[in-house]
Amino acid sequence: MIPRAVRKPLAMLVAALALVVVVPVLGAGGFLLWLRQQTPAYEGAATVPGLESPVEILRDRNAVPHIFAATERDAYFALGYVHAQDRLWQMETMRRSGAGRLAELVGTRFGDWALRLDRSMRTLGVYRRAEEAYEELSPEARTAFDAYAVGVNAWMETRREALPIEFQLLRHTPEPWRPADSLVWGKLMALQLSGDSRDELFRASALKSLTPEQMRDLFPDSDPTAPVTLAALDGLDLQKALAALPDLGFDTASNEWALTGARSATGKPIIANDPHLGLEAPILWYLARIVTPEHRIAGATIPGVPLHILGHNGRVAWGFTTTHSDTQDLFIEKLDPQDPGRYLTPDGSADFETRQETIRIAGQPDETLTVRETRHGPVLTTPDAADAAPEGHVLALAFPGLSAADTTAEALYRLNHAADAAAVREALFLHVAPQQNVVYADTAGTLGFLSPALVPVRRGGDGRVPVPGWTGEHDWIGYIPFDALPQAVDPPSGQFVNANNAVVGPGYPYALATEWPDPARAERIMQMLGDGPHTVEEVAAQQMDELSLPACDLLPLMLEPLRNVPDLNGQARAALDRLAGWDGRMDRDRAEPLIFSWWERELVRSVFADELGPLFQSYWDLRPRALHRVLTQAPQWCDDRTTPAREDCTVMLAGALKSALAEIERRHGTDMNGWRWGAEHKAALNHRLLGRVPLLGQMFDLSLPTGGGAFTVNRGTTRVRDPQDPFSHIHGPGLRAVYDLADLGNSRFSIATGQSGNPLSPHWGDLVQGWRDGLGLRLAGDRGTLARDGATLLTLSPIRPGSSQ
């Protein structure tokens, strides 16, 4: 995973290097030949150090490796080997992001983005915590991480192909892989999927100028309370405070639903799962299958990590969605007035824990960063966020994912090896962060749901805004007991459905979250499931559903006020007529989704920008529930305070429609019959680096028109505040999986690009169209079956004692 803040600047750097260093020397033809030399060797035999027994790697027609090994240890070795073959650059950027070592690679010549990210990661101590997590592993799990690292290094030491082009352009040779390099990915994901601290800063800033009632209008699914201590404390600088937090993106969502045998046509459970993260090429996910005498597992891995994140092991299957719980708190620590080198606690003055971090910067002197920690967590006032907190105070982040005793990796290892549903629950007892909603089932027919994590219990408050740290009144006094976490087995309804909607109701005895994402996707899934039994094929088709319930709900409220408005031109009337007959499906080949989405975008700006002022950019998104509240209960938002004339919602609706149509015409011409949602809504699957090389960039672009939207089951999220590409499909289900517990070999998987990270490999983008159109792959078959289906065979053999190699 390359964090969002890193991608564009890094792309500019590599593109510039390619243009300056490579193309003039080799010419375009030589450049392409150079790329072809990177194609991994998928066939033949290799003798490698660190292996104990021979391993066979059969890659099917889609380049998915099926690893046949005598021992688990050798299987994990081979997984490291194939990950390095196909995705080493992806692995390198991941570990350097977590270690705070990107500036060492790219310097600041093209901006200080890498240095700022490095400062954040060093301040949080992310890699230090990954190293500590290694010490928490059981001997069995440690063997897996050790063997994987040996396998990665074996490929780097014995490779017959060139290093990926990104290394060559930067003239960089990767260091040997370490187990902590694998564990740091879990820390990055915990931070990305637990981003409530950013929400706290927004609320605290908004509550300075807005009433609690206005906050309820902005976030109809929440129940904001009156400002508490920090919200009334002058001096908090939102932008500076945000600069202290790593920008890994928090636009996270996923779908999962699971049916008991009574609700499936097979008589055994069926699970559907599609996690939604940022889209990129290559995609985050990598499919793989392992077969040993004692262990079999198939599904989705992450290059750099030895374990299957999602999948089945022949006995159990599982899926994840993000809970969107509040597991982070920002504490305002008060400095000791008598000694500003110390801070105040309920028991008096205390020393900061301090350490020095040296950040190497390519082409510049090293930078030394002094990191402080309080009893709540690391202090976020880096040089990029100086003076973010009020004078005489500092910001500290409390988050279980930064704890020293993090056993999340152990939980995943045990989940990979769980023999039945009961063993899944036992494994998840060790899961620390991020909180996830896990559906699971075993071949005996048991179906379960559990939301494991360490979720704080607060002495006071609900974690909605930053709070004072010196009084102790908001301190964490423990965590929600494991048995009290949201969980159930074999539901009477015969199904579990979660699409990031609330997992508990108002009667839940603990504070899990103060607000939840829009429940529309969950509502639509439940509509589709109805009462009848479903086949695996039907469930897979449900994952591709593009009906937007919020559009169906909001559109009549937008259309009705304009029915008799006299000053709308013919184009506007034609647009309204089209929308009146639209069924709410976000079809990539139709004009209506484009018109509606652009109209909604402009309406959000017209309604909310004047009251929010500088905060609006952080709020600007498609907000159907907030607009619904304005059009039905809170019309006072429709008076634009920036103009002298009073306005109402009809005026704003008409103005937003005119503005939207003018922009669509500017971009796509005046012929409405030629407008298509897919012309704007394209999956962003360009190579983040090579895609920006002049003349050659289009060769690496896998982007293609897609359907769906932010509120459809087939989710296609955009960033509407982007002035250039507000409807580019930048976030969505990069992986889809359907698990058939009657025959786990019949389970289906799909990833958004291909297995290879080499843009000239035939497996760079061979899966993208099937992913867009809902086609799935089966990961099954013995050696003979795979060979008959055209699989290639690479045999890895150990170096024997006395060998000359």
PDB file of C-alpha atoms in Angstrom, residues 604-614 616 636-643 652:
ATOM      1  CA  VAL A 604     -23.990  20.288  -1.219  1.00  0.00           C
ATOM      2  CA  ARG A 605     -21.704  23.209  -2.007  1.00  0.00           C
ATOM      3  CA  SER A 606     -24.581  25.677  -2.359  1.00  0.00           C
ATOM      4  CA  VAL A 607     -26.192  24.613   0.915  1.00  0.00           C
ATOM      5  CA  PHE A 608     -23.273  24.136   3.274  1.00  0.00           C
ATOM      6  CA  ALA A 609     -20.237  26.085   2.059  1.00  0.00           C
ATOM      7  CA  ASP A 610     -21.287  29.479   3.437  1.00  0.00           C
ATOM      8  CA  GLU A 611     -21.899  28.308   7.021  1.00  0.00           C
ATOM      9  CA  LEU A 612     -18.850  26.044   7.169  1.00  0.00           C
ATOM     10  CA  GLY A 613     -16.376  28.444   5.591  1.00  0.00           C
ATOM     11  CA  PRO A 614     -12.824  27.002   5.690  1.00  0.00           C
ATOM     12  CA  PHE A 616     -16.231  23.030   4.049  1.00  0.00           C
ATOM     13  CA  GLN A 636     -32.794  27.526   6.921  1.00  0.00           C
ATOM     14  CA  TRP A 637     -29.558  26.124   5.453  1.00  0.00           C
ATOM     15  CA  CYS A 638     -30.767  27.201   2.009  1.00  0.00           C
ATOM     16  CA  ASP A 639     -30.283  30.895   2.728  1.00  0.00           C
ATOM     17  CA  ASP A 640     -26.855  31.751   1.337  1.00  0.00           C
ATOM     18  CA  ARG A 641     -25.308  34.069   3.903  1.00  0.00           C
ATOM     19  CA  THR A 642     -22.758  35.347   1.375  1.00  0.00           C
ATOM     20  CA  THR A 643     -25.436  37.177  -0.662  1.00  0.00           C
ATOM     21  CA  MET A 652     -30.631  26.694  -4.533  1.00  0.00           C
TER      22      MET A 652
END
